[in-house]
XYZ file of N, CA and C in Angstrom:
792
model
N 0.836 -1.191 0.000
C 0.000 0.000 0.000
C 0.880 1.254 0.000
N 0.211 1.972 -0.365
C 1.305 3.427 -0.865
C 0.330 4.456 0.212
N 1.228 5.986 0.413
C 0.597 6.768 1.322
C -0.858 7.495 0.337
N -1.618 7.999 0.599
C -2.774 8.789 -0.343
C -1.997 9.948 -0.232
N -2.345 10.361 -1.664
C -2.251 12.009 -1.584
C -3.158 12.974 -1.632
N -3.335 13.962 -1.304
C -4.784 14.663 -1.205
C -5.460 14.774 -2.419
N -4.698 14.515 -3.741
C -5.691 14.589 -4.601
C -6.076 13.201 -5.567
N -5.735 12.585 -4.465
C -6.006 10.923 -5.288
C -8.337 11.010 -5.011
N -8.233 10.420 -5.927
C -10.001 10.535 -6.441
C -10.147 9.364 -6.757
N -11.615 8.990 -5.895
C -12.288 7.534 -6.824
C -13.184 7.047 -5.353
N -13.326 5.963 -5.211
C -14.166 5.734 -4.291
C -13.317 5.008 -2.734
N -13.730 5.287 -1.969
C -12.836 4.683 -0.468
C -13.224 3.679 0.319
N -12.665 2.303 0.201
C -13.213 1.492 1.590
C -12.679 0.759 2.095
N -12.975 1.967 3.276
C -12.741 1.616 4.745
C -12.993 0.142 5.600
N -12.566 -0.358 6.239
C -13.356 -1.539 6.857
C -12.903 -1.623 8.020
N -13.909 -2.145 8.965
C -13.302 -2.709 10.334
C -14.106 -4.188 10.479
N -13.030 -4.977 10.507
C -13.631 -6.624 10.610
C -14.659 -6.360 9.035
N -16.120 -7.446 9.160
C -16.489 -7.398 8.103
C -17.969 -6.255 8.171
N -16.835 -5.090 8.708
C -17.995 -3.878 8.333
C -17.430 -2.902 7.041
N -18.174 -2.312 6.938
C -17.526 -0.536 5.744
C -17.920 0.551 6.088
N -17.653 1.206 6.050
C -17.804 3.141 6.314
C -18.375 3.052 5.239
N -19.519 3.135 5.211
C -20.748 3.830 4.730
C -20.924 5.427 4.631
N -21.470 6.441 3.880
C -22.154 8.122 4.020
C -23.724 7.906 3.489
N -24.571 7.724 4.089
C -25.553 7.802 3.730
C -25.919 6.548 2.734
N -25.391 5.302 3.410
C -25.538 4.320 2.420
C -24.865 3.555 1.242
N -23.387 4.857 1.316
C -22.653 4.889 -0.267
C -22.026 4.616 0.245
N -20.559 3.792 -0.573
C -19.356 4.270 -0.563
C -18.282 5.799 -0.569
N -17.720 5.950 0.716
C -17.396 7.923 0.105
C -16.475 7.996 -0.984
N -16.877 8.845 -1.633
C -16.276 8.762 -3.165
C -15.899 10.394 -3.034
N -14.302 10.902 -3.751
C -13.882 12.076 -3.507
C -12.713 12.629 -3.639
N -12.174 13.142 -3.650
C -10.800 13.485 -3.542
C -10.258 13.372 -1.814
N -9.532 12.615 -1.779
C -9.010 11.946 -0.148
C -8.877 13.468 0.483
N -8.919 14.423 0.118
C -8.137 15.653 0.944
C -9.408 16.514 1.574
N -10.974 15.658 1.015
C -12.059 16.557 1.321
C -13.009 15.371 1.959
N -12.073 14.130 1.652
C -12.924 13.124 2.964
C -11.404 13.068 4.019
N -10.583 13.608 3.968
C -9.585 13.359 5.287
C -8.938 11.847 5.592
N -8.267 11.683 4.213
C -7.871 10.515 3.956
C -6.421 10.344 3.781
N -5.997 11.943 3.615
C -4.270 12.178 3.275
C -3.869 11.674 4.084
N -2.317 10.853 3.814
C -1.636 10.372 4.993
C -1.395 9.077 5.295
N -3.176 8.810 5.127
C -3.041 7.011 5.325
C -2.814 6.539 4.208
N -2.294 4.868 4.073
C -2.407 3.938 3.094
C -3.430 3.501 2.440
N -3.367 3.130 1.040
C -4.349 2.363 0.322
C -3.801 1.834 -1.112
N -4.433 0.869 -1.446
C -4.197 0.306 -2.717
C -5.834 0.121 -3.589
N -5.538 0.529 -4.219
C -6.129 0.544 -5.818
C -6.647 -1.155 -5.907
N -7.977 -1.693 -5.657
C -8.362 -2.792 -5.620
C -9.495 -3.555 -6.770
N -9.719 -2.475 -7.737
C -10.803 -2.609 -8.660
C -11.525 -0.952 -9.245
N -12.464 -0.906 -9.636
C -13.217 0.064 -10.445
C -14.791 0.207 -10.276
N -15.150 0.777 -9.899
C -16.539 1.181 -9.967
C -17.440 2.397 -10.721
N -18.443 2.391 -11.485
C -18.665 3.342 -12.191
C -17.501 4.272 -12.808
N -16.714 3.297 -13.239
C -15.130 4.397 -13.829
C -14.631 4.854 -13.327
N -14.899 4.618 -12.077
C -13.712 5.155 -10.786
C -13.016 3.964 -9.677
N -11.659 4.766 -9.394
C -10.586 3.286 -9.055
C -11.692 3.737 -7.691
N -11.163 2.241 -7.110
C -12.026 1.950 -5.747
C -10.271 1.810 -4.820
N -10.548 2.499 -4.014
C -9.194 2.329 -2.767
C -9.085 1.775 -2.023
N -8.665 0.570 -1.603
C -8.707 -0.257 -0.089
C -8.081 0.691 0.713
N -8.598 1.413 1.994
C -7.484 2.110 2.545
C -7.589 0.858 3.972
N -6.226 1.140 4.537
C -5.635 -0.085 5.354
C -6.560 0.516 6.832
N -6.785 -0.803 7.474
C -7.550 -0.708 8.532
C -6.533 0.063 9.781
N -7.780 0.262 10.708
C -7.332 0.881 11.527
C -8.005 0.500 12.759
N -7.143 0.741 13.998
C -8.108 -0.192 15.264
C -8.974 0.867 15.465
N -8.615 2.162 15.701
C -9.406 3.153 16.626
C -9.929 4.319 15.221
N -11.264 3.811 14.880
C -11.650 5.101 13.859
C -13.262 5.278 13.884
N -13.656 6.867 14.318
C -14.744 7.369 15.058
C -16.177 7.264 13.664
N -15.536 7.036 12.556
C -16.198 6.952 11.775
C -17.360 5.892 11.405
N -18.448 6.028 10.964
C -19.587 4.936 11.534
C -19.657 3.953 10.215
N -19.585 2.938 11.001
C -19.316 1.421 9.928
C -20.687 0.461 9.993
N -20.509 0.213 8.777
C -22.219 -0.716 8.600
C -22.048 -2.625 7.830
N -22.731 -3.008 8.377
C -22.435 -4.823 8.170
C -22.062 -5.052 6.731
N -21.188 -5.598 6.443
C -22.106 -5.841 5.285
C -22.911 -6.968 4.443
N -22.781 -7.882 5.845
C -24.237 -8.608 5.262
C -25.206 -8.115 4.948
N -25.830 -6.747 5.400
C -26.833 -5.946 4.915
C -26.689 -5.348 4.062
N -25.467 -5.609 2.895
C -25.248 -5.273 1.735
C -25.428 -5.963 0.433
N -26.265 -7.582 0.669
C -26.326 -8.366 -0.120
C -27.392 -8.133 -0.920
N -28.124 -7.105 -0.931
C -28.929 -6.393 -2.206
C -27.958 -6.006 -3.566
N -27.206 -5.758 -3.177
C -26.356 -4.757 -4.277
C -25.926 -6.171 -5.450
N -25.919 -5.571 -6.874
C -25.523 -6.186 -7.836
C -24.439 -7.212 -7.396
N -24.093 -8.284 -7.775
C -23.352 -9.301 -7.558
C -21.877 -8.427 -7.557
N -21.736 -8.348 -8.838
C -20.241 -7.756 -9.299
C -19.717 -6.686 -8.032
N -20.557 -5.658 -7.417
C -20.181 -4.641 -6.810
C -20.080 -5.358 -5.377
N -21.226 -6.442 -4.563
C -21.236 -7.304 -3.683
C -19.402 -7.877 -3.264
N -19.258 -8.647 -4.168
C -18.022 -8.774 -4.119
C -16.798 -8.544 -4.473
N -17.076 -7.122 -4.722
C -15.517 -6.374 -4.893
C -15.462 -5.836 -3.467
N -16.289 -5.450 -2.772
C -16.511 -4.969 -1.271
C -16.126 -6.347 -0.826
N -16.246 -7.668 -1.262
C -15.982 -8.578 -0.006
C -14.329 -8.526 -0.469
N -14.267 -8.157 -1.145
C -12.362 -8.717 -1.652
C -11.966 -7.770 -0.773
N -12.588 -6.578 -0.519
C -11.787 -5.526 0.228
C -11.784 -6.252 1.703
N -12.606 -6.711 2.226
C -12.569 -7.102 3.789
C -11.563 -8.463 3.813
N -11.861 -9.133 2.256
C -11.078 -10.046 2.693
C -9.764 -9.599 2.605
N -9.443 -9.156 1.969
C -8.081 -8.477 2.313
C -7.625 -7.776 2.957
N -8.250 -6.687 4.359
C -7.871 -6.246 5.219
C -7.951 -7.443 6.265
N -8.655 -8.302 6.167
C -8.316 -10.034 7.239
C -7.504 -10.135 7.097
N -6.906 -10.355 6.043
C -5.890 -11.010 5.470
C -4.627 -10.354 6.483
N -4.051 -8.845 5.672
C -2.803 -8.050 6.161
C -3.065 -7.862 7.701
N -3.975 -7.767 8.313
C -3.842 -8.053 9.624
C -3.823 -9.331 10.512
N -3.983 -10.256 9.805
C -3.640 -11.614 10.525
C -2.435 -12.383 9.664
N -1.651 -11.497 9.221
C -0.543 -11.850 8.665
C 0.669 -10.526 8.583
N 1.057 -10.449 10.020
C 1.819 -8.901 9.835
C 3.007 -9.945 10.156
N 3.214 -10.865 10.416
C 4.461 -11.576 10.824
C 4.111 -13.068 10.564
N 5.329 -13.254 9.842
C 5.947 -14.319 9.169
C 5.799 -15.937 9.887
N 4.713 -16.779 9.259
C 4.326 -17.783 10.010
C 5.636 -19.083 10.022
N 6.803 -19.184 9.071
C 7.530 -19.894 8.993
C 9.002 -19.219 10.036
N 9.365 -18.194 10.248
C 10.208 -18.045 11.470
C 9.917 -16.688 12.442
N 8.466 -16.365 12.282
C 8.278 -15.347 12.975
C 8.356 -13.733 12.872
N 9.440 -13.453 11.751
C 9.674 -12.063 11.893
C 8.832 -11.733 11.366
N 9.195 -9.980 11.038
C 7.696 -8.760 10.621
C 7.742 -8.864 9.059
N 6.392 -9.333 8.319
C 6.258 -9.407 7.050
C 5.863 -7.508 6.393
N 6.337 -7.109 4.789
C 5.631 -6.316 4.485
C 4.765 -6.409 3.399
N 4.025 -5.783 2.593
C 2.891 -6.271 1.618
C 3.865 -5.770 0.333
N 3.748 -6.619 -0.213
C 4.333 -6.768 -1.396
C 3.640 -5.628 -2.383
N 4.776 -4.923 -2.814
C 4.551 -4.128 -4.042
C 4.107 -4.647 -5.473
N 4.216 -5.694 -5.216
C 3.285 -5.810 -6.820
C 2.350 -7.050 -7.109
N 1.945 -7.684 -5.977
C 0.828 -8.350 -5.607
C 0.356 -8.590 -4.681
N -1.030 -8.992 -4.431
C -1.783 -9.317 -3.229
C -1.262 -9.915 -2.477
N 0.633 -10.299 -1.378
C 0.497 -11.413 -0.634
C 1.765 -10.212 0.386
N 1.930 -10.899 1.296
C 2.809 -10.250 2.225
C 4.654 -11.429 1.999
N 5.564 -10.698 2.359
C 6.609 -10.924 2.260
C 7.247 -10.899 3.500
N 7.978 -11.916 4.081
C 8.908 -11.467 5.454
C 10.293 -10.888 4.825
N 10.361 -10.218 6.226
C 11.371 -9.254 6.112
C 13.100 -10.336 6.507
N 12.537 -11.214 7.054
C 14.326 -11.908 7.176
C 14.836 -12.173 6.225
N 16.295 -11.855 5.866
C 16.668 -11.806 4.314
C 16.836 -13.764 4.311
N 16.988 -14.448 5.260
C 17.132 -15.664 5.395
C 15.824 -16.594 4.869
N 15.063 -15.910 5.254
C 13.405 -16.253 4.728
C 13.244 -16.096 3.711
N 12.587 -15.066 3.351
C 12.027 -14.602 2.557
C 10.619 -14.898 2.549
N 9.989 -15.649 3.026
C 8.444 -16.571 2.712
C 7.330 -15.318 2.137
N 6.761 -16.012 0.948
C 6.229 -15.253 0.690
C 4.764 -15.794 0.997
N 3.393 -15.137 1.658
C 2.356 -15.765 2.299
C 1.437 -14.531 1.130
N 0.375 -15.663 0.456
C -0.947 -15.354 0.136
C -1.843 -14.987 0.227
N -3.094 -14.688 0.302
C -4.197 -14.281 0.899
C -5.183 -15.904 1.002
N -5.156 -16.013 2.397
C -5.853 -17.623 2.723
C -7.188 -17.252 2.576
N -8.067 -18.633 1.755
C -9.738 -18.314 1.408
C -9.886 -20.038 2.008
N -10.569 -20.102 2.602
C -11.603 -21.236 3.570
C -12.307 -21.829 2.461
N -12.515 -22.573 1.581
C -13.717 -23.275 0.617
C -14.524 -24.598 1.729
N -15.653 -23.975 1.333
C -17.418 -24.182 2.162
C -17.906 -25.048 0.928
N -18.259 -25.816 0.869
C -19.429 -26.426 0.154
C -20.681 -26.242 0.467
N -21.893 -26.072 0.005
C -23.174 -25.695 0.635
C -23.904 -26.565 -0.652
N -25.259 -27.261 -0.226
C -25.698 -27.960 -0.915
C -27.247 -28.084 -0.324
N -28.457 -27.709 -2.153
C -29.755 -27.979 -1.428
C -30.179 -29.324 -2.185
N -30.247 -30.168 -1.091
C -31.520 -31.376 -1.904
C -32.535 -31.610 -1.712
N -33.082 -32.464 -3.322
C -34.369 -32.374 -3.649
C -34.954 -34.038 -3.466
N -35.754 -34.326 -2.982
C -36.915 -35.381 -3.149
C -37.938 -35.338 -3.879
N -38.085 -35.364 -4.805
C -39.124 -35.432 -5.677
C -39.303 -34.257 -5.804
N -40.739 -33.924 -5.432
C -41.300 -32.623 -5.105
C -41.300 -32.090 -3.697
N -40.251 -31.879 -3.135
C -39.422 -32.069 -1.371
C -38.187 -31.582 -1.661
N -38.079 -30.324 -0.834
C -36.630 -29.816 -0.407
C -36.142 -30.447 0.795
N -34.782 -30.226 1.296
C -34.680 -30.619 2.825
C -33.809 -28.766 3.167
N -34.665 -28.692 4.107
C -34.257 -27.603 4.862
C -33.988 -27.446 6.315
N -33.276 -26.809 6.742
C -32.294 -27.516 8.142
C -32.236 -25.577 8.418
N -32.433 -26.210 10.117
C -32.540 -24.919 11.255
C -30.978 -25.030 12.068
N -30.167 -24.323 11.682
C -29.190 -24.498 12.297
C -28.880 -23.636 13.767
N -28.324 -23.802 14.396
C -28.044 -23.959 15.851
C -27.655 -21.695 15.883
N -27.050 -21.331 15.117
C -26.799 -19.822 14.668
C -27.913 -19.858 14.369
N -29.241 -19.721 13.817
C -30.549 -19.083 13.577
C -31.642 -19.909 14.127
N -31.324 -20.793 15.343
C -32.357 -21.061 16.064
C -33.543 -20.423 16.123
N -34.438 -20.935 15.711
C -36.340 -20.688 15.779
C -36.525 -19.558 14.666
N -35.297 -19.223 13.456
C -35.612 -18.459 12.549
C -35.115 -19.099 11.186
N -33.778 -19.179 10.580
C -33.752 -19.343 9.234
C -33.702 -20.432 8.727
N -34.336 -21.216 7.954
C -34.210 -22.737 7.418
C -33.699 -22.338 6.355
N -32.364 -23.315 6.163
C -31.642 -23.031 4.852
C -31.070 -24.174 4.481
N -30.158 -24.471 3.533
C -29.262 -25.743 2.970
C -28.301 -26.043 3.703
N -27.679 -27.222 3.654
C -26.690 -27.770 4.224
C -25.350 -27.544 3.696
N -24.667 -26.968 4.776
C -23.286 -26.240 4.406
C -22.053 -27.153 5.397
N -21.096 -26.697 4.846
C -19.397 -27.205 5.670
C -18.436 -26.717 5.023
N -17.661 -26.660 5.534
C -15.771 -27.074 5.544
C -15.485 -27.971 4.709
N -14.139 -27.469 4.028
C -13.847 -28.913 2.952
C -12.638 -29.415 3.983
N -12.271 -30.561 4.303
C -11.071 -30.347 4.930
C -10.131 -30.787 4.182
N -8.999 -30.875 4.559
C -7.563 -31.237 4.126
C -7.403 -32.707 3.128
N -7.282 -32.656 1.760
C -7.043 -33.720 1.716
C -8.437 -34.509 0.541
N -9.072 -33.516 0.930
C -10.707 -33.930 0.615
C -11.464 -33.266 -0.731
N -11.807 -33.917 -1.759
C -12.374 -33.087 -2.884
C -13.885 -32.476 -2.150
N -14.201 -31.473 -3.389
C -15.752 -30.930 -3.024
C -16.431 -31.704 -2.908
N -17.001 -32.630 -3.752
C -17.768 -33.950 -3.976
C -18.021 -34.324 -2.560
N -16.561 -34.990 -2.247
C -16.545 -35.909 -0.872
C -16.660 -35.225 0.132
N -16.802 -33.728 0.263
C -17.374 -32.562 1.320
C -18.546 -32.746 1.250
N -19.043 -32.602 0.291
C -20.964 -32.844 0.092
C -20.992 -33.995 0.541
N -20.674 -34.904 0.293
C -21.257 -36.278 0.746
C -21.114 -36.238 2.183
N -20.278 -35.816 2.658
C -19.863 -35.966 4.247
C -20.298 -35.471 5.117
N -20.655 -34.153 4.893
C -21.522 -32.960 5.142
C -22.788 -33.693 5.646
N -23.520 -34.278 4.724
C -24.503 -34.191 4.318
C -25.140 -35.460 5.362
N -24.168 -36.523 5.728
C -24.172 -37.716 6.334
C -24.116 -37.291 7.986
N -23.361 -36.244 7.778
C -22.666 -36.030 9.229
C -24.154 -35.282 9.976
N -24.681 -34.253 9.369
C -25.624 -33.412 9.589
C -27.049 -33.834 9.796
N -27.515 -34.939 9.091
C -28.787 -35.424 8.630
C -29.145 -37.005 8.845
N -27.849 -37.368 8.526
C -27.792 -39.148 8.501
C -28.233 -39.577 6.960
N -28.829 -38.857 6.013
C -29.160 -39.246 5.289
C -27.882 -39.569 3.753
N -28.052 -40.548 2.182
C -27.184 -40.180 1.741
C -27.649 -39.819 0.457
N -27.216 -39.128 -0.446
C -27.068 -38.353 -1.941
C -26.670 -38.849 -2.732
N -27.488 -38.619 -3.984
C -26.654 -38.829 -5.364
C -26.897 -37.665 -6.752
N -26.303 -38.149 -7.554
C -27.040 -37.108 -8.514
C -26.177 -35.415 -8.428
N -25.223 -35.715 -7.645
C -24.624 -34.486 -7.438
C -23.903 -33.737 -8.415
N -24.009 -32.179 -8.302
C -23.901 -31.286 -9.927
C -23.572 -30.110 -9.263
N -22.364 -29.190 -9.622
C -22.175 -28.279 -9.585
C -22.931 -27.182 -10.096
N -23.102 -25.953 -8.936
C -24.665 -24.919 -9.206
C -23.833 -23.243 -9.180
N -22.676 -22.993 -9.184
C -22.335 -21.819 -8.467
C -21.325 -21.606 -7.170
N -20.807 -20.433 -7.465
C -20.204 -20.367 -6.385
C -20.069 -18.784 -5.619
N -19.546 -18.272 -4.240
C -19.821 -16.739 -4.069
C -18.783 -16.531 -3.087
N -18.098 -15.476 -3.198
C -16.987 -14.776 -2.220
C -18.111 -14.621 -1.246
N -17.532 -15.015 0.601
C -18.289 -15.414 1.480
C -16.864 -14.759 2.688
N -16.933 -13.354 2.707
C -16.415 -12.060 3.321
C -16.565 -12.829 4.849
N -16.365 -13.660 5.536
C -16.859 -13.723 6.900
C -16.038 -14.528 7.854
N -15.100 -14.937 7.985
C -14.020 -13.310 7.597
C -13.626 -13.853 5.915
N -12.961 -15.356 5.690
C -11.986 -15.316 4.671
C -13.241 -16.374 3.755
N -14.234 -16.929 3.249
C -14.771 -18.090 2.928
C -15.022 -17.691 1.427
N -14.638 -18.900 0.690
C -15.547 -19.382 -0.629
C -17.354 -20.465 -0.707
N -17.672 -19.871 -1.115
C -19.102 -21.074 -0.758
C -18.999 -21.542 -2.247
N -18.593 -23.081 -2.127
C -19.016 -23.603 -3.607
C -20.251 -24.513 -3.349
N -21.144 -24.129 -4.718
C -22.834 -24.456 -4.679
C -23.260 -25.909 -5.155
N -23.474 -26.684 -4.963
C -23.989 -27.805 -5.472
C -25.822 -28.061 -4.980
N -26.084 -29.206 -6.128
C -27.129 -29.691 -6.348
C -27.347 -31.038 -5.759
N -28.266 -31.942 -5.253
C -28.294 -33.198 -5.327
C -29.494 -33.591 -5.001
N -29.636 -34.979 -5.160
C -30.866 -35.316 -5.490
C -31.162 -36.836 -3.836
N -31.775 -36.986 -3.303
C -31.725 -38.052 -1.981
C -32.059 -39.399 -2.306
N -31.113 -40.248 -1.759
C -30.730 -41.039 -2.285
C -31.198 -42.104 -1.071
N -31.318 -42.160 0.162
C -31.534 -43.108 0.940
C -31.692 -42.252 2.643
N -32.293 -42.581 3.611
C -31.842 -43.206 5.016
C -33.044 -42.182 5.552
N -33.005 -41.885 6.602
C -33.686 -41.302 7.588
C -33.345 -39.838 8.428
N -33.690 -39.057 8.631
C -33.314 -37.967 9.006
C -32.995 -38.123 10.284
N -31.975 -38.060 10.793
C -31.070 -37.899 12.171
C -29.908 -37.127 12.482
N -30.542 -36.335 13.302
C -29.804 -34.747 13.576
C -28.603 -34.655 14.386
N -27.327 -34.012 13.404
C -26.257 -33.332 14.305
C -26.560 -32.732 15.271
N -26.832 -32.836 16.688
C -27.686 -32.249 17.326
C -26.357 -31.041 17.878
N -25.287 -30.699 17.525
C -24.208 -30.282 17.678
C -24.553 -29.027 16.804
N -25.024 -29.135 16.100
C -25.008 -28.186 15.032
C -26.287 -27.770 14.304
N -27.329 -28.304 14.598
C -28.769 -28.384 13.883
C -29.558 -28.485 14.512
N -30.704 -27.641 14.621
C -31.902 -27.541 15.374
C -33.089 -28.949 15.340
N -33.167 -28.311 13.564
C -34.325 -29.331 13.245
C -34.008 -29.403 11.489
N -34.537 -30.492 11.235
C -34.439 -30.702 9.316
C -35.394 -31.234 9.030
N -35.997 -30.824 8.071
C -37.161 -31.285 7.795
C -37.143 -31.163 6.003
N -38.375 -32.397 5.403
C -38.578 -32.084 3.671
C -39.793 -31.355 4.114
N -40.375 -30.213 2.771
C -40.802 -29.351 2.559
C -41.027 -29.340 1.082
N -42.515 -29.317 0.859
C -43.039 -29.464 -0.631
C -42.650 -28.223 -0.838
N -42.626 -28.181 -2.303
C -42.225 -26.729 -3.207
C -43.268 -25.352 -3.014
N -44.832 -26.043 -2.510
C -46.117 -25.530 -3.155
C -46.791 -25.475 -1.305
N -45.802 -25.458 -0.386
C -46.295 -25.183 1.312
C -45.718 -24.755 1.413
N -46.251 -24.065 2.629
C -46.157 -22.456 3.430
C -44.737 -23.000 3.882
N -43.262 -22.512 3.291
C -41.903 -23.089 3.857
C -41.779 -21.849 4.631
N -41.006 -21.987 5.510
C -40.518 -21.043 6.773
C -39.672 -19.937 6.114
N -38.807 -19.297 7.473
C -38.385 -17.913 6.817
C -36.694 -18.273 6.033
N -36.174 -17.848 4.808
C -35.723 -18.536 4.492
C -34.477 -17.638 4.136
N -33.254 -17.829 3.683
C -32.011 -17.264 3.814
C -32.297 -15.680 2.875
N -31.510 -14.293 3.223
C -31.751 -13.177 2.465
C -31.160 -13.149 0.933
N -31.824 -12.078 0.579
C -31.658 -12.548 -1.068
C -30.393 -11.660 -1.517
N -29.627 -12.469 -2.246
C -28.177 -12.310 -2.466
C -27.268 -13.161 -2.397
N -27.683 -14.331 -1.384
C -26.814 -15.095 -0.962
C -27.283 -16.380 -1.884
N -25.863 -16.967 -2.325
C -26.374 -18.346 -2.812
C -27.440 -19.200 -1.973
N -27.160 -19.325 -0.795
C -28.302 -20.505 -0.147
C -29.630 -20.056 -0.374
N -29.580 -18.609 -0.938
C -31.195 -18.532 -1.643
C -31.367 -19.027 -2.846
N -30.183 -18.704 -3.277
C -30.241 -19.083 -5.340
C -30.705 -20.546 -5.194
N -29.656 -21.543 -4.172
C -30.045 -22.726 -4.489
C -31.353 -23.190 -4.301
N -31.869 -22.634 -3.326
C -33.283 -23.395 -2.686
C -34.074 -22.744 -3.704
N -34.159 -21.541 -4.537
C -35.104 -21.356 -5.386
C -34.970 -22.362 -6.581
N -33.736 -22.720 -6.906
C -33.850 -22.935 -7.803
C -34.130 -24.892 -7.885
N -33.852 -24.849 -6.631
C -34.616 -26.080 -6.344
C -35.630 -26.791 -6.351
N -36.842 -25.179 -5.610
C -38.292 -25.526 -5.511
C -38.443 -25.102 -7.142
N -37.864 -24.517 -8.192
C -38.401 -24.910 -9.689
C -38.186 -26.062 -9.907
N -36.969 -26.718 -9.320
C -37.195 -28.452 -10.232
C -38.252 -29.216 -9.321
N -38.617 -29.034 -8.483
C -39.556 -29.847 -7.827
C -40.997 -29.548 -8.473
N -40.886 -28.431 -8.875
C -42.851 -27.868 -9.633
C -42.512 -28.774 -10.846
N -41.026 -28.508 -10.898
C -41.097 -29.106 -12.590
C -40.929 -30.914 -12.458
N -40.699 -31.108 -11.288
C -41.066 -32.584 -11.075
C -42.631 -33.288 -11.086
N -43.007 -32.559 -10.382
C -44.635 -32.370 -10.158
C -45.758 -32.490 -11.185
N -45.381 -31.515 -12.014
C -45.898 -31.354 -13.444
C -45.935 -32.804 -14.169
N -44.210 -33.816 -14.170
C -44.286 -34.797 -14.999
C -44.950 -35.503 -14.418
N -45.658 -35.722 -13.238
C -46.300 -36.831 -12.440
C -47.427 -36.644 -13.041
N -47.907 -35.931 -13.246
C -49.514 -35.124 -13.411
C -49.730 -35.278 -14.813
């Protein structure tokens, strides 16, 4: 990151954890010297309406008022996650100011996204780490399965999500996931999408599948309640719109009408 100069122009964001400095809803967009930006760091992270967008580098103590931005998942996809690249990358340079292979003080590399240690003995050069999530909705016929997880107790029914771990393809995340959570097992499985998942560092990759056998028996560790749910009944309150775990379940309850239909 380089210092701003007062007349650098384009749009600014700020972040603390996975919030943004918001003005009335916007991004502040301006010449840094008339939003009071001279001084500090930032890098040039993308473009918006023809103007560069600035990551400026976080800060612990700043009086300025910051807004979620999960409550930003209205906004066009493209603009959605150029704001998450920014948070994920202020995660990033702050949980990586020193060098995980011998300790010393890393700096951010001048000509790409990763940090560098400073021991000339080292050198290690460290990346920006992203978490990949698998999330997956299945269908029974004309039957979703939708699951109350233990974070939105007595409110959001949504798809079944995880961790890929070490070692492990996506596929065999879905399957595992899916066993571990429900008891039940899958087939028919198809890649649906995927979404930068700002919270702090996550990828959500989207899959499809279709139920394949067993009985519903609950991670009780992790899951309220799971239940199938026709396409065409009153289903509960269900994930906000923006987020894949909505894309999938909609686009779920269409193959189930469109299952329905061939019965008929």
């Amino acid at each position: 990151m380089k210092l701003i100069q007062p007349d650098d122009t384009g749009f600014w964001l700020l972040t603390q954890g996975s919030s943004l400095h918001l003005i009335n809803g916007q991004l502040p967009k301006g010449r840094a010297i008339d939003l009071g930006l001279q001084g500090l760091k930032a890098r040039v992270i993308g473009e918006l309406e023809q103007h560069p967008v600035y990551l400026v580098e976080e800060r612990l103590s700043d009086s300025r008022e910051y807004f979620s931005l999960r409550d930003l998942l209205f906004l066009p996809e493209d603009v959605f996650n150029l704001l998450s690249r920014g948070v994920e990358l202020n995660y990033f340079l702050n949980t990586h100011k020193f060098c995980g292979k011998c300790g010393s003080p890393t700096q951010i590399s001048p000509s790409e996204w990763a940090v560098e240690c400073q021991n000339n003995h080292c050198k290690y050069c460290i990346y920006p780490v992203i978490h990949p999530c698998i999330i997956v909705a299945i269908r029974r016929g004309s039957e979703i399965l939708l699951a109350n997880h233990l974070r939105h107790k007595g409110g959001i029914y949504t798809t079944l999500a995880g961790f890929v771990e070490v070692g492990e393809t996506f596929e065999q995340a879905v399957h595992r996931e899916v066993f571990e959570e429900t008891g039940i097992t899958i087939n028919n499985l198809r890649y649906f999408g995927s979404q930068p998942w700002a919270f702090p560092n996550s990828a959500m990759i989207g899959f499809l599948a279709d139920y394949e056998s067993g009985e519903i028996c609950l991670q009780e560790a992790e899951i309220c309640d799971a239940k199938w749910f026709r396409y065409d009944s009153n289903l509960p309150e269900l994930p906000p719109r923006g987020t894949i775990a909505l894309k999938l379940i909609e686009h779920t309850l269409a193959l189930c009408a469109e299952e329905e239909r061939k019965i008929k």
